[in-house]
Short mmCIF file of C-alpha atoms and ligand atoms in Angstrom, two decimals:
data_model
loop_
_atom_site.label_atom_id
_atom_site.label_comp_id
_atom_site.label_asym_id
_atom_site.label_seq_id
_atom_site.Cartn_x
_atom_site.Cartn_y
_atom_site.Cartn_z
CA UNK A 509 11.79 -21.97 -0.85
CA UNK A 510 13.63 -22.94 -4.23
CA UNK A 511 14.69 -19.97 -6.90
CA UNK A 512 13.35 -20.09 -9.99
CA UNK A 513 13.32 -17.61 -12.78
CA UNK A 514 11.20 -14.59 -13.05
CA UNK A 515 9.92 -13.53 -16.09
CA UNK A 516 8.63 -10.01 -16.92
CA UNK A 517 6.19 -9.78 -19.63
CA UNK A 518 5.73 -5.79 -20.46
CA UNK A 519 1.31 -5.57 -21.20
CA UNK A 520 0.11 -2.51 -22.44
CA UNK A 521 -1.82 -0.96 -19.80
CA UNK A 522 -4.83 1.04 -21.95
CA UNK A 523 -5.85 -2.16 -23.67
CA UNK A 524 -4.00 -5.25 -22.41
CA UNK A 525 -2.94 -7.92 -24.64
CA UNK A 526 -5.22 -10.95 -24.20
CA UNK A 527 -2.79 -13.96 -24.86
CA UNK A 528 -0.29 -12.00 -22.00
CA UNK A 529 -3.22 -11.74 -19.65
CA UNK A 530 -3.98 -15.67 -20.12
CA UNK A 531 -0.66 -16.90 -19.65
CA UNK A 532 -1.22 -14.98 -16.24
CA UNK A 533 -4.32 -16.89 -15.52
CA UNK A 534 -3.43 -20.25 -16.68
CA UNK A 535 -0.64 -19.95 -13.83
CA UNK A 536 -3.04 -18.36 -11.36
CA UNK A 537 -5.19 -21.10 -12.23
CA UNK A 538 -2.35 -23.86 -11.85
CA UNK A 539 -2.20 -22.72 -8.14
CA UNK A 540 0.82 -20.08 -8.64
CA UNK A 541 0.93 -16.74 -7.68
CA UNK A 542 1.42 -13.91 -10.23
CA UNK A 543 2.60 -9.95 -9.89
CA UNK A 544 -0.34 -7.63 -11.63
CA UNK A 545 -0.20 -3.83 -11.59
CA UNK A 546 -3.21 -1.51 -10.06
CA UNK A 547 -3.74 2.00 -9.99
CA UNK A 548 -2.34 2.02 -6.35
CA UNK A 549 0.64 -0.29 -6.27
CA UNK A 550 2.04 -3.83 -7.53
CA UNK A 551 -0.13 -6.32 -6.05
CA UNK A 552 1.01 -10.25 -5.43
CA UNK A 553 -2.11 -11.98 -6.34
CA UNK A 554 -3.63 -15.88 -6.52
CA UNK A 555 -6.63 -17.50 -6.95
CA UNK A 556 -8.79 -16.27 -3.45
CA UNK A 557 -10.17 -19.45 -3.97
CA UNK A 558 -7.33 -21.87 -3.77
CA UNK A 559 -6.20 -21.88 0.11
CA UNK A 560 -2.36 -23.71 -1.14
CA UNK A 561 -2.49 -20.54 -3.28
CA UNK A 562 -2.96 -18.16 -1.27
CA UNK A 563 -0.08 -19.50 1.34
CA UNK A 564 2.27 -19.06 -1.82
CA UNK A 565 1.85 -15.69 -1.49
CA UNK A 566 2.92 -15.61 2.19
CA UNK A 567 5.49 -17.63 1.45
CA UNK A 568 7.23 -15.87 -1.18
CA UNK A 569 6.68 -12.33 0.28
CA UNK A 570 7.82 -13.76 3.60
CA UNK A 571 4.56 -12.23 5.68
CA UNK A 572 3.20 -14.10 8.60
CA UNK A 573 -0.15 -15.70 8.62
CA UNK A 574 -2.05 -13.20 10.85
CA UNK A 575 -1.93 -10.14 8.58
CA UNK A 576 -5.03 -10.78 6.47
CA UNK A 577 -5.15 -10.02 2.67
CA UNK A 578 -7.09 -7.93 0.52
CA UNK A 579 -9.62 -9.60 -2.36
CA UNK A 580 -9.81 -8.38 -5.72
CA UNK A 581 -12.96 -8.40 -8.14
CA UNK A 582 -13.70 -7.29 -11.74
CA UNK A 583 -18.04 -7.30 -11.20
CA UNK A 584 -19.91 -6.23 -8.12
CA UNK A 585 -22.09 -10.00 -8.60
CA UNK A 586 -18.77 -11.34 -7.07
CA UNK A 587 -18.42 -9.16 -4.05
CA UNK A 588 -21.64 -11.57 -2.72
CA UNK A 589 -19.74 -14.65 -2.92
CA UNK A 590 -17.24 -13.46 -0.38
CA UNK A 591 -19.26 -11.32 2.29
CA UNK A 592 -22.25 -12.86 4.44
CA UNK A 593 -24.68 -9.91 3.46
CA UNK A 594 -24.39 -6.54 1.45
CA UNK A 595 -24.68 -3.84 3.10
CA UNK A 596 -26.76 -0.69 1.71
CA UNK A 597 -23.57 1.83 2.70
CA UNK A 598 -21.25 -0.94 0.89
CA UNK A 599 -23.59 -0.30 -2.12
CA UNK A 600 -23.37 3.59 -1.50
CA UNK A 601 -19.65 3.50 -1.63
CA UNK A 602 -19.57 0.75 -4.43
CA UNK A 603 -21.75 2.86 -7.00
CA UNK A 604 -19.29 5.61 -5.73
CA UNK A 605 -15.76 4.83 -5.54
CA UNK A 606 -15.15 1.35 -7.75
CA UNK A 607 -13.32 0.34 -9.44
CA UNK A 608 -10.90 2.91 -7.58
CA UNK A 609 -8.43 2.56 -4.78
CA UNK A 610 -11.47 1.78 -1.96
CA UNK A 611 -10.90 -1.39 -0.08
CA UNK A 612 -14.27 -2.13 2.06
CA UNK A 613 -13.93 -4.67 5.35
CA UNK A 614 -17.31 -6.73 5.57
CA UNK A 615 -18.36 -9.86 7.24
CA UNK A 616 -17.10 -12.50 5.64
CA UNK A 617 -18.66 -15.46 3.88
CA UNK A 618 -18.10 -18.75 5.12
CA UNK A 619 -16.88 -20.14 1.80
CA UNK A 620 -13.49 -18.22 2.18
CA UNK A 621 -10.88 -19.50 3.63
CA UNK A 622 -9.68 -18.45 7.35
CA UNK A 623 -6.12 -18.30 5.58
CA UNK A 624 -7.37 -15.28 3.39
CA UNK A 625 -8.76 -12.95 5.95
CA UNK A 626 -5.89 -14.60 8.95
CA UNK A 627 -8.48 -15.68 10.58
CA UNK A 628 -10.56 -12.48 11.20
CA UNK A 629 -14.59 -12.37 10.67
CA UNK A 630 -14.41 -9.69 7.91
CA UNK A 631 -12.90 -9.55 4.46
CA UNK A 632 -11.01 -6.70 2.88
CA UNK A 633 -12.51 -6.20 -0.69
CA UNK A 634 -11.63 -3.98 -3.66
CA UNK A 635 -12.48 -3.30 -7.33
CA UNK A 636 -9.34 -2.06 -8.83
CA UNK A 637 -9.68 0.01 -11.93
CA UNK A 638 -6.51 -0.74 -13.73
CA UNK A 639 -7.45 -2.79 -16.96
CA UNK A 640 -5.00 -5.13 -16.23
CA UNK A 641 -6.12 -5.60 -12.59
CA UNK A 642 -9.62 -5.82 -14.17
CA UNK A 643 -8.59 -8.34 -17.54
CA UNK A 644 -6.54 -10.37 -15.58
CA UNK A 645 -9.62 -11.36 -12.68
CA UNK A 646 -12.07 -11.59 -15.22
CA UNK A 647 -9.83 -14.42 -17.45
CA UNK A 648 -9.31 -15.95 -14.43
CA UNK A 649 -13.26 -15.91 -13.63
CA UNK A 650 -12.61 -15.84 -9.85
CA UNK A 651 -11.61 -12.81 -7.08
CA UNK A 652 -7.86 -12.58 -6.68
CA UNK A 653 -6.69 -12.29 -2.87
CA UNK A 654 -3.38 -10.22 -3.79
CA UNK A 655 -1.21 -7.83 -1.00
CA UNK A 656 1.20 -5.12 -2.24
CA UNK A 657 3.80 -7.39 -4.39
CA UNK A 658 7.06 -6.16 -1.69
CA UNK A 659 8.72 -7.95 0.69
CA UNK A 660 7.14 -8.11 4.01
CA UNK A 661 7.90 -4.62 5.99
CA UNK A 662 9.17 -2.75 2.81
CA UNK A 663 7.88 0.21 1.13
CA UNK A 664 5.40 -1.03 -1.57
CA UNK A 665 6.20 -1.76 -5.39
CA UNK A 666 5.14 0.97 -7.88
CA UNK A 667 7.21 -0.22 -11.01
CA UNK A 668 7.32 -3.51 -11.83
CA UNK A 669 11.40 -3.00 -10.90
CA UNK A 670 10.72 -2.62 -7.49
CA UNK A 671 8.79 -5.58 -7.60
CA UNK A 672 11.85 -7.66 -9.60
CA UNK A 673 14.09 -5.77 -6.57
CA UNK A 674 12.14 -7.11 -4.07
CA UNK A 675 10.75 -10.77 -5.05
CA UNK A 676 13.14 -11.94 -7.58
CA UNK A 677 14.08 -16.11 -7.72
CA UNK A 678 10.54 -15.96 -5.74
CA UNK A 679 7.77 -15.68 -8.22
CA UNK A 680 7.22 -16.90 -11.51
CA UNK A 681 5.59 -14.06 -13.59
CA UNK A 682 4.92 -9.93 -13.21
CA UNK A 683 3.12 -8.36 -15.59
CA UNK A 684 4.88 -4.83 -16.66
CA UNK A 685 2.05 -2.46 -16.69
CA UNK A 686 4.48 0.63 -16.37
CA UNK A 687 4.78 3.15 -13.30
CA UNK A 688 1.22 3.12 -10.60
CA UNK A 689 -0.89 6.15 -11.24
CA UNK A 690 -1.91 6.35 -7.52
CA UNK A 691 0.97 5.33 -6.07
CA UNK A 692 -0.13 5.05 -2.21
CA UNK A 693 -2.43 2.01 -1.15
CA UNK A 694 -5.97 1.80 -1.21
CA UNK A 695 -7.99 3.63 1.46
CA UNK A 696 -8.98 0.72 4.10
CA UNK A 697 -12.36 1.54 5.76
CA UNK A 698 -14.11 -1.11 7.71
CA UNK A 699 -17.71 -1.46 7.05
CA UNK A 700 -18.26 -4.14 10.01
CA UNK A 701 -19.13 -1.95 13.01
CA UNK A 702 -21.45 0.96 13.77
CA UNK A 703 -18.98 3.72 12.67
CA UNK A 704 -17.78 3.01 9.20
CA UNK A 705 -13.87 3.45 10.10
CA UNK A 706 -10.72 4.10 8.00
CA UNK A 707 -8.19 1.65 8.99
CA UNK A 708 -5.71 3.00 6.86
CA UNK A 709 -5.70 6.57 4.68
CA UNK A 710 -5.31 6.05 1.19
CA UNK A 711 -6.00 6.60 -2.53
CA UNK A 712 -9.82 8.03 -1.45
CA UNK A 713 -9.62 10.50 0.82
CA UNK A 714 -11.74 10.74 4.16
CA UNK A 715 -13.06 14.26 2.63
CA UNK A 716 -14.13 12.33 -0.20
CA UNK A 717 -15.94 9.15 1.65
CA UNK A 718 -17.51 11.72 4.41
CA UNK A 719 -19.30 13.25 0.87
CA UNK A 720 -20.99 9.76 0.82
CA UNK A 721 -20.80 8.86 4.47
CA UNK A 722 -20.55 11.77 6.40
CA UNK A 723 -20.29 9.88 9.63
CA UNK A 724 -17.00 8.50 8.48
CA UNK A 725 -14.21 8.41 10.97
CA UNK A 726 -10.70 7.86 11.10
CA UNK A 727 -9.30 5.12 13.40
CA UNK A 728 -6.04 7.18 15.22
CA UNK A 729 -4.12 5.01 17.40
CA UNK A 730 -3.00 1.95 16.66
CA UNK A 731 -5.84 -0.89 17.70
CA UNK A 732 -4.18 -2.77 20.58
CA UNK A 733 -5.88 -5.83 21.99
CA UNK A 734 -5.52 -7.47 25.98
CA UNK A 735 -4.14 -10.40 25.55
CA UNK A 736 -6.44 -12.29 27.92
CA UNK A 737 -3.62 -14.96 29.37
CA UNK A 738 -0.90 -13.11 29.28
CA UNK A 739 -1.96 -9.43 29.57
CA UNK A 740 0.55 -8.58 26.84
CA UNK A 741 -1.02 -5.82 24.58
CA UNK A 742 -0.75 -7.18 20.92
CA UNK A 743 -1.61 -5.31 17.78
CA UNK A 744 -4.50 -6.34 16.52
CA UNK A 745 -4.17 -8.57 12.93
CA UNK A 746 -4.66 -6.14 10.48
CA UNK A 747 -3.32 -3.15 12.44
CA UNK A 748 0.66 -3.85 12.15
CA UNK A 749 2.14 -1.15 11.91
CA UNK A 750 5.40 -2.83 10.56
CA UNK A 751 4.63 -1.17 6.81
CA UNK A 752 6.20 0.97 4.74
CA UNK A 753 9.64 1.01 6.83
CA UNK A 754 12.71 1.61 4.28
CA UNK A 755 15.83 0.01 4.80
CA UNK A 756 17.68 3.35 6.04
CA UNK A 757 16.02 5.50 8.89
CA UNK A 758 13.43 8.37 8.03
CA UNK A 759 12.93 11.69 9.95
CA UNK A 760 9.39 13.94 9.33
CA UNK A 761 9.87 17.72 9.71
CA UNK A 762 6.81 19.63 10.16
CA UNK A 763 6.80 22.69 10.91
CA UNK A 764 6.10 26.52 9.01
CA UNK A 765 8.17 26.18 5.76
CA UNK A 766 10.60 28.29 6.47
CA UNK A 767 11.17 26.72 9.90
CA UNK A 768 11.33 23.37 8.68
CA UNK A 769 13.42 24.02 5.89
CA UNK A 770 15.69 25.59 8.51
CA UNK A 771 15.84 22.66 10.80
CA UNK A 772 16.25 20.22 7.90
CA UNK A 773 19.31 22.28 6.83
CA UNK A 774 20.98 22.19 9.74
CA UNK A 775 20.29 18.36 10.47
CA UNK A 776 22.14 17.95 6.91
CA UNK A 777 25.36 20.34 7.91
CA UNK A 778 25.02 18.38 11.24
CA UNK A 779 25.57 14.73 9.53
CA UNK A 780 27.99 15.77 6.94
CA UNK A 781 30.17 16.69 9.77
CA UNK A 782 29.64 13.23 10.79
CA UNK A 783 30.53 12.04 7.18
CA UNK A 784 26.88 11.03 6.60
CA UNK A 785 25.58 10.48 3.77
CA UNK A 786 22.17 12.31 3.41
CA UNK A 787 19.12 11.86 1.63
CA UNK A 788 15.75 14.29 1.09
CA UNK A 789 12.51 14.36 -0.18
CA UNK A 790 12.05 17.76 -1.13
CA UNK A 791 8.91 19.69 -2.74
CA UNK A 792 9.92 21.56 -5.92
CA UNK A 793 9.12 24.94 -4.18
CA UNK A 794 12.41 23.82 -1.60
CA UNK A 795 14.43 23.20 -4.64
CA UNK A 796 16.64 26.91 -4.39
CA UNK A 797 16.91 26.07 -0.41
CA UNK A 798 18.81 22.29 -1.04
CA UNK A 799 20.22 22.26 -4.55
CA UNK A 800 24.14 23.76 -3.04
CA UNK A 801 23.20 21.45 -0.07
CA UNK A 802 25.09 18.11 -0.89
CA UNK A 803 22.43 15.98 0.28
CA UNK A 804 21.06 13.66 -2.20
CA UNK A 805 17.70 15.20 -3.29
CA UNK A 806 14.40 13.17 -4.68
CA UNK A 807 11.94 16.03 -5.56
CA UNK A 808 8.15 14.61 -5.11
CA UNK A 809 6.32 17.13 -7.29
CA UNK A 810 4.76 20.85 -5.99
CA UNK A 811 2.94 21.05 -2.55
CA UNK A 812 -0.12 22.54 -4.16
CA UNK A 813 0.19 18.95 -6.55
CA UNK A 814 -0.51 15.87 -3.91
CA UNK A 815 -1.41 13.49 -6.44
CA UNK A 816 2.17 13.90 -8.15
CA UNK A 817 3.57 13.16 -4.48
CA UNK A 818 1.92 10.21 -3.75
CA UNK A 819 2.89 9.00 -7.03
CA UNK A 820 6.30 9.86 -6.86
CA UNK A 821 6.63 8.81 -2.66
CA UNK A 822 7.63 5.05 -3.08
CA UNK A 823 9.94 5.77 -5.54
CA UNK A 824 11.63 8.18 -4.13
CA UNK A 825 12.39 6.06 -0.78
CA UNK A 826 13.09 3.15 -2.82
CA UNK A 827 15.83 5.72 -4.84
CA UNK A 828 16.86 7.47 -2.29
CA UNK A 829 17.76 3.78 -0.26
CA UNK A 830 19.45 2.56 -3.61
CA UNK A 831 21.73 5.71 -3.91
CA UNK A 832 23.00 4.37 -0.41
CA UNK A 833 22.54 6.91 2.20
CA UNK A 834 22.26 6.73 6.26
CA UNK A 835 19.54 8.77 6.73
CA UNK A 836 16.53 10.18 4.64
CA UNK A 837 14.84 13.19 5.64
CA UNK A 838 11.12 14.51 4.50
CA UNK A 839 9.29 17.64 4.52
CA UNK A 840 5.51 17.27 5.30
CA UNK A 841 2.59 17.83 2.80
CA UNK A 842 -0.35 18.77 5.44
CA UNK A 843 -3.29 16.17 5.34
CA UNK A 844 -5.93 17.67 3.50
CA UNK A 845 -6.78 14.97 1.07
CA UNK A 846 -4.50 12.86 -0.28
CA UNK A 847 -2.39 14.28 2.59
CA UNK A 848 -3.45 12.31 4.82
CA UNK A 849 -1.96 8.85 3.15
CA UNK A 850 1.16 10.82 2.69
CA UNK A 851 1.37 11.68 6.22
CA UNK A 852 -0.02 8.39 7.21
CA UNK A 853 3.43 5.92 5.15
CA UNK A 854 5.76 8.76 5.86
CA UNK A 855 4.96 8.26 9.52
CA UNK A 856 5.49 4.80 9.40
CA UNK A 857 8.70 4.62 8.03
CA UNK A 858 9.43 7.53 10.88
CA UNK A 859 8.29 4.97 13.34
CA UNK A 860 5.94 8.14 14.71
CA UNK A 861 8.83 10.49 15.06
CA UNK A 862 7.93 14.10 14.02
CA UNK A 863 11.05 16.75 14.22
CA UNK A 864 9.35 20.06 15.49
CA UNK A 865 11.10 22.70 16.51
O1 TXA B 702 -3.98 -0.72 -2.85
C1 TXA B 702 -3.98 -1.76 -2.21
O2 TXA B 702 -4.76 -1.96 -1.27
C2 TXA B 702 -2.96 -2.85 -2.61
C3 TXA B 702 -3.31 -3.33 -4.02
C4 TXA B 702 -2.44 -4.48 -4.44
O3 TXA B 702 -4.66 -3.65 -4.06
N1 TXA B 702 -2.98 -3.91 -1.65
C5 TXA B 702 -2.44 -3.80 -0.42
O4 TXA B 702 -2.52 -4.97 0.34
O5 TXA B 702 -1.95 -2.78 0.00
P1 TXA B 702 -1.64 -5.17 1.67
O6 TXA B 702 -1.91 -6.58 2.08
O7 TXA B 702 -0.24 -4.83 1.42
O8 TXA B 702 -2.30 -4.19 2.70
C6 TXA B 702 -3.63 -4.44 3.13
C7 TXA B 702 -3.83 -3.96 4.52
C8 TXA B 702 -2.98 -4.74 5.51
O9 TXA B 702 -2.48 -3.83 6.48
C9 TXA B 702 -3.98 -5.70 6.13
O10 TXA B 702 -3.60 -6.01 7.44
C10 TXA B 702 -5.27 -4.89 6.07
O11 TXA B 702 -5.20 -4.18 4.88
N2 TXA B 702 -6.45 -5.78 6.02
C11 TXA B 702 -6.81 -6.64 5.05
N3 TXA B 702 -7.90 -7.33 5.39
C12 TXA B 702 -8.25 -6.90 6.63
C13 TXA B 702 -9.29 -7.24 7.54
N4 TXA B 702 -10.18 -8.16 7.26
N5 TXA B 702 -9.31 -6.58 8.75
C14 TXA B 702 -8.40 -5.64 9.04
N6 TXA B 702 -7.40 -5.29 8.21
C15 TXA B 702 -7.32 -5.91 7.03
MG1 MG B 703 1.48 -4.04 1.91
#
């Protein structure tokens, strides 16, 4: 694709600027695609409506066609224009959760395109409560089908630096709404079977949705399907679990805090020997145990605090990559709550690994 310039336009998030939010629609409307912040992360949006759009954004984050996008809307009226039929749960957990970080999988709606949803029969859809989320869809008068704004397989954008980092020379325009207040993606729960399902932990937690829905359940492994000709198990669209990987390797410890502390320790003395360069992602309460440690530390906020850790998580990977080290290691924050979307990207970029002693 050809560079062009990106332009950051800083909107003030509490009560965004109206002719700043236009000039964002008149490109969305144009057919371009346009960075907006949410309360979870950076999202890459265009029009849901416009299918060369929508391959823009593809395009420019470099993500292949079969992992399906998420739709945005400012009024529940336009959640019936992209699902076949409303169901009374989605209305349950509508009235409940939006606008907040709750992205709902329903049957689709014919009208939207197969390029939107890769090709799947449901659609991902979400009422974001940011007011520039919200200003910017309701200018534009139509949903906006918008991913986290990174490139594909990187940890997502929750300054509108990571998103310059990431996407520069690819995108026209991203609105500067200052840091993300949630700071992990929305929860993913899919509304389309029996057993409404979180695909992926997020920003609402399961304790949360089950106060709704108590028969909600969370979907463990990782959805393989048979490839009938081949027999080659494939992930199933939707279910990649390619996210969220930094550039330098991760390791988990979980263990009692003083044995993890322990082990992480020792993995540091262990790589300095090595002439490693080491990075961690500390709580404040480890603080005394790493400050004479010579690792490079990125303190996420107090254990007892989750919402300060989610907030803080992508930025400290995305630091801790750009201070240049090998390795980056992490403590564990349980999964009560928003624990469990902690647990669930730090796992990720672990590819699975745990350290236990
Ligand atoms: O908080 C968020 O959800 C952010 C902001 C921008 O709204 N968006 C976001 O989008 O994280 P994305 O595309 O980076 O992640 C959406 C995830 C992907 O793993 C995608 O495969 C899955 O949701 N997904 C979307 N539609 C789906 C569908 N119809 N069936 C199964 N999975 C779906
Ligand atoms: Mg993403």
């Amino acid at each position: 694709m050809k560079t062009r310039q990106t332009e950051i336009v800083v909107v003030n998030p509490v009560q965004p600027e109206a002719e700043k939010i236009e000039h964002a629609a008149s490109l969305l409307r144009a057919g371009e695609v346009v960075v907006f912040p949410t309360e979870t992360v950076y999202g890459l949006g265009a029009d849901a409506l416009q299918v060369a759009a929508v391959e823009r954004i593809f395009e420019a984050k470099g993500r292949p066609f079969t992992d399906p996008l998420i739709v945005h809307i400012a009024k529940l009226a336009e959640l019936e224009m992209l699902v076949a039929e409303v169901s009374e749960r989605a209305k349950l957990l509508a009235e409940a959760f939006w606008p907040g970080p709750l992205t709902l999988l329903l049957p689709k709606s014919p009208r939207i395109s197969d390029r939107v949803t890769a090709g799947l029969q449901t659609i991902g859809v979400r009422m974001p409560r940011h007011p520039i989320a919200h200003a910017l869809i309701s200018a534009l008068g139509s949903p906006i089908a918008a991913p986290s704004a990174n490139r594909f397989m990187h940890v997502s954008p929750t300054t509108a630096a990571h998103v310059y980092d990431d996407l520069h020379g690819r995108i026209p325009l991203i609105l500067d709404g200052g840091p993300s207040e949630v700071g992990v993606e929305s929860t993913v729960l899919d509304l389309s079977g029996e057993v409404p399902t979180i695909l992926r932990p997020g920003g609402i937690s399961l304790e949360d949705l089950r106060r709704v829905l108590p028969l909600v359940e969370l979907h463990r492994p990782a959805k393989h399907v048979e490839d009938e000709h081949t027999n080659d198990r494939q992930l199933a669209p939707g279910q990649m679990l390619t996210h969220y990987a930094p550039t330098v390797p991760l390791l988990l410890f979980d263990d009692s805090e003083q044995a993890m502390r322990a082990a992480m320790l020792s993995e540091i003395q262990r790589r300095q020997v090595q002439d490693e360069r080491v990075g961690v992602l500390i709580a404040d309460e480890d603080r005394a145990t790493f400050e004479s440690s010579g690792a490079v530390l990125y303190t996420l906020g107090s254990v007892s605090e989750l919402e300060q850790v989610a907030a803080r998580l992508f930025a400290g990977l995305r630091s801790l990559e750009t201070a240049g080290v090998q390795v980056i290691l992490c403590r564990s924050f349980g999964s009560a709550g928003l624990g469990l979307a902690i647990r669930d990207r730090l796992l990720k970029a672990a590819s699975s690994k745990v350290v236990k002693n």
